[in-house]
Amino acid sequence: MDSRPVYQLADGATRPRRLRTTPALRRLVSENRLHAADLILPMFVKESLTRPAPLTSMPGVLQHTLDSLLAAAREAVAAGVGGLMLFGIPEVRDEQGSQADAPDGILNRALRLLRDELGESTVIMADLCLDEFTSHGHCGVLADDGSVDNDATLDRYAAMAVAQAEAGAHILGLSGMMDGQVAAVRHALDATGHHDVVVLAYAAKFASAFYGPFREAVDSQLVGDRRTYQQDAANGREALRELELDVAEGADIVMVKPGMPYLDVLADAAAASPVPIWAYQISGEYAMIEFAAQAGAIDREPAILESLIGFKRAGADAVLTYWATEVAQLLNGRDAERS
Ligand code: PBG
């Protein structure tokens, strides 16, 4: 017979609520935390604006002039955000997206300005994609039959990568979902001596209805959709294949996007990834919380914080969010209250 004593649990002795008794205890046993440094602020800069323009579909988000961009960037950096992701909206668009790699294109001018003014005090990133620059609004150039031409697009991305690196970007955010884009960009960067420029691959980017407000933010010209290059919402396993390819091609960081509807993909990708993994809380996710709060349906601030800790719990190392500055300031305030 087994002579070990049997410790019978008294009825009700297992009480998980015990660890939830006080705010201090909850803080102590918290499994995940938000830090300002984990938050990356996406920003829009539009050519020939004379003053910043608010976006109706994203309350609180602006299309910036170069001046207001710099001011907002300084504010974000002072709040301690981890970095800035820039999107440019050119005055003139064409089939090839020529302004994307023009040294004086709006995005490259903005990068140069921020790098000159902010130096190494933050991490400056650029969206590397053609959709803001093409007259048809697709992420690549078109073949004669109107389809998006993968390999011709890679040449454009390579040129864009060199222009952005030369303008001072620390990290390039490859969001176009063309096959082979990481290898093409890495090769172009190395061939021009930009060995230290980091490649962030939007490894698993899904064709999503939640990009809606972003289309207003970049004055998108797109008719139709991106389903021949962005992933289908039904496919999780395919995201891991994309991730594996991007890492093999030299991605330094990978990303899953959108965020909230794809937390399972994020968790699987985080478990599989040998490199840092980020998430993008996209425009539609932002808009849902802002408008639900405006309607009095939810409490805005706790909803924002809950949405962000969800990304951390799912395994994201950092999150792109339009609330980055506000949340960083909030977190700083809380730390100050306690000390
Ligand atoms: C492509 C790009 C998009 C977003 C970021 N990069 C739009 C798209 O793929 O349609 C969306 C970001 C957001 O919705 O907040 N340049």
Tab-separated table of C-alpha atoms in Angstrom, residues 92-236:
chain	number	residue	atom	x	y	z
A	92	VAL	CA	0.863	63.174	-57.673
A	93	ARG	CA	0.348	59.476	-58.319
A	94	ASP	CA	1.202	57.385	-61.336
A	95	GLU	CA	1.165	53.774	-62.552
A	96	GLN	CA	4.628	53.022	-61.175
A	97	GLY	CA	4.325	54.923	-57.923
A	98	SER	CA	7.292	57.116	-58.866
A	99	GLN	CA	7.081	59.288	-55.767
A	100	ALA	CA	7.829	56.268	-53.586
A	101	ASP	CA	11.520	56.231	-54.480
A	102	ALA	CA	11.947	59.847	-55.526
A	103	PRO	CA	14.443	61.317	-53.008
A	104	ASP	CA	12.204	64.374	-52.648
A	105	GLY	CA	9.007	62.313	-52.437
A	106	ILE	CA	6.975	63.223	-49.370
A	107	LEU	CA	7.737	60.057	-47.424
A	108	ASN	CA	11.468	60.327	-48.027
A	109	ARG	CA	11.466	64.022	-47.125
A	110	ALA	CA	9.646	63.210	-43.886
A	111	LEU	CA	12.122	60.449	-43.053
A	112	ARG	CA	15.050	62.774	-43.635
A	113	LEU	CA	13.488	65.475	-41.474
A	114	LEU	CA	12.794	63.132	-38.567
A	115	ARG	CA	16.192	61.479	-38.768
A	116	ASP	CA	17.923	64.876	-38.847
A	117	GLU	CA	15.896	66.218	-35.936
A	118	LEU	CA	15.503	63.133	-33.759
A	119	GLY	CA	18.663	61.230	-34.639
A	120	GLU	CA	19.036	58.062	-32.592
A	121	SER	CA	16.648	59.121	-29.832
A	122	THR	CA	14.003	56.880	-31.362
A	123	VAL	CA	13.569	54.287	-34.097
A	124	ILE	CA	12.297	55.663	-37.384
A	125	MET	CA	10.407	53.328	-39.678
A	126	ALA	CA	8.852	53.648	-43.117
A	127	ASP	CA	6.020	51.762	-44.753
A	128	LEU	CA	7.502	50.105	-47.812
A	129	CYS	CA	4.610	49.586	-50.201
A	130	LEU	CA	3.367	51.219	-53.373
A	131	ASP	CA	-0.342	51.613	-52.645
A	132	GLU	CA	-0.122	55.202	-51.415
A	133	PHE	CA	1.831	56.137	-54.541
A	134	THR	CA	0.102	54.367	-57.418
A	135	SER	CA	-2.746	55.867	-59.433
A	136	HIS	CA	-4.629	52.553	-59.196
A	137	GLY	CA	-4.021	52.116	-55.461
A	138	HIS	CA	-2.563	48.615	-55.658
A	139	CYS	CA	0.468	47.602	-53.600
A	140	GLY	CA	2.382	46.730	-56.763
A	141	VAL	CA	2.660	47.628	-60.412
A	142	LEU	CA	0.176	46.150	-62.866
A	143	ALA	CA	0.723	43.773	-65.768
A	144	ASP	CA	-1.036	44.388	-69.093
A	145	ASP	CA	-3.977	42.263	-68.017
A	146	GLY	CA	-4.486	44.403	-64.918
A	147	SER	CA	-3.155	41.842	-62.454
A	148	VAL	CA	-0.531	42.828	-59.881
A	149	ASP	CA	2.844	41.858	-61.334
A	150	ASN	CA	4.830	40.270	-58.500
A	151	ASP	CA	8.334	40.325	-59.939
A	152	ALA	CA	8.123	43.734	-61.573
A	153	THR	CA	6.971	45.031	-58.193
A	154	LEU	CA	10.068	43.617	-56.492
A	155	ASP	CA	12.234	45.940	-58.576
A	156	ARG	CA	10.168	48.890	-57.395
A	157	TYR	CA	10.433	47.765	-53.757
A	158	ALA	CA	14.195	47.426	-54.104
A	159	ALA	CA	14.445	51.016	-55.379
A	160	MET	CA	12.127	52.216	-52.643
A	161	ALA	CA	14.177	50.431	-49.980
A	162	VAL	CA	17.376	52.154	-51.069
A	163	ALA	CA	15.650	55.555	-51.166
A	164	GLN	CA	14.208	55.074	-47.668
A	165	ALA	CA	17.518	53.856	-46.278
A	166	GLU	CA	19.258	56.854	-47.807
A	167	ALA	CA	16.628	59.127	-46.292
A	168	GLY	CA	17.505	57.777	-42.849
A	169	ALA	CA	14.971	55.062	-42.002
A	170	HIS	CA	16.209	52.615	-39.359
A	171	ILE	CA	13.559	49.997	-40.176
A	172	LEU	CA	11.675	49.309	-43.395
A	173	GLY	CA	8.160	47.895	-43.018
A	174	LEU	CA	7.486	45.619	-45.970
A	175	SER	CA	3.699	45.565	-46.152
A	176	GLY	CA	3.034	44.700	-49.802
A	177	MET	CA	2.723	40.895	-49.511
A	178	MET	CA	4.636	40.180	-52.727
A	179	ASP	CA	6.441	36.843	-52.837
A	180	GLY	CA	10.188	37.282	-52.472
A	181	GLN	CA	9.988	40.876	-51.235
A	182	VAL	CA	12.209	40.353	-48.197
A	183	ALA	CA	15.006	38.788	-50.247
A	184	ALA	CA	14.741	41.500	-52.916
A	185	VAL	CA	14.910	44.312	-50.385
A	186	ARG	CA	17.702	42.729	-48.317
A	187	HIS	CA	19.764	42.232	-51.455
A	188	ALA	CA	19.241	45.827	-52.603
A	189	LEU	CA	20.139	47.210	-49.158
A	190	ASP	CA	23.296	45.140	-48.874
A	191	ALA	CA	24.375	45.974	-52.412
A	192	THR	CA	24.244	49.671	-51.535
A	193	GLY	CA	26.027	49.375	-48.199
A	194	HIS	CA	22.934	49.596	-45.991
A	195	HIS	CA	23.760	46.468	-44.026
A	196	ASP	CA	22.383	47.847	-40.771
A	197	VAL	CA	18.965	48.832	-42.049
A	198	VAL	CA	16.448	46.480	-40.443
A	199	VAL	CA	13.774	44.618	-42.394
A	200	LEU	CA	10.392	44.277	-40.724
A	201	ALA	CA	8.283	41.839	-42.732
A	202	TYR	CA	4.533	41.979	-42.539
A	203	ALA	CA	4.741	38.221	-42.761
A	204	ALA	CA	1.101	37.478	-42.330
A	205	LYS	CA	-1.033	40.284	-43.607
A	206	PHE	CA	-4.654	39.433	-44.199
A	207	ALA	CA	-7.054	40.965	-46.720
A	208	SER	CA	-9.264	42.728	-44.195
A	209	ALA	CA	-12.379	44.852	-44.015
A	210	PHE	CA	-10.828	46.518	-40.979
A	211	TYR	CA	-8.403	48.565	-43.120
A	212	GLY	CA	-11.379	50.789	-44.027
A	213	PRO	CA	-10.381	53.970	-42.178
A	214	PHE	CA	-6.763	53.683	-43.386
A	215	ARG	CA	-8.026	54.088	-46.930
A	216	GLU	CA	-9.300	57.543	-45.936
A	217	ALA	CA	-6.047	58.245	-44.127
A	218	VAL	CA	-3.978	57.722	-47.290
A	219	ASP	CA	-6.604	58.981	-49.801
A	220	SER	CA	-6.571	55.488	-51.301
A	221	GLN	CA	-7.320	55.173	-55.000
A	222	LEU	CA	-8.057	51.453	-54.788
A	223	VAL	CA	-11.026	50.009	-56.626
A	224	GLY	CA	-11.619	46.358	-55.816
A	225	ASP	CA	-9.555	44.488	-53.255
A	226	ARG	CA	-6.145	42.980	-52.470
A	227	ARG	CA	-7.177	39.341	-52.294
A	228	THR	CA	-4.658	38.132	-54.880
A	229	TYR	CA	-1.784	39.121	-52.615
A	230	GLN	CA	-2.995	39.511	-49.032
A	231	GLN	CA	-3.944	36.372	-47.133
A	232	ASP	CA	-7.383	34.884	-46.800
A	233	ALA	CA	-8.950	35.346	-43.362
A	234	ALA	CA	-9.706	31.635	-43.123
A	235	ASN	CA	-6.057	30.520	-43.183
A	236	GLY	CA	-3.896	30.212	-40.080
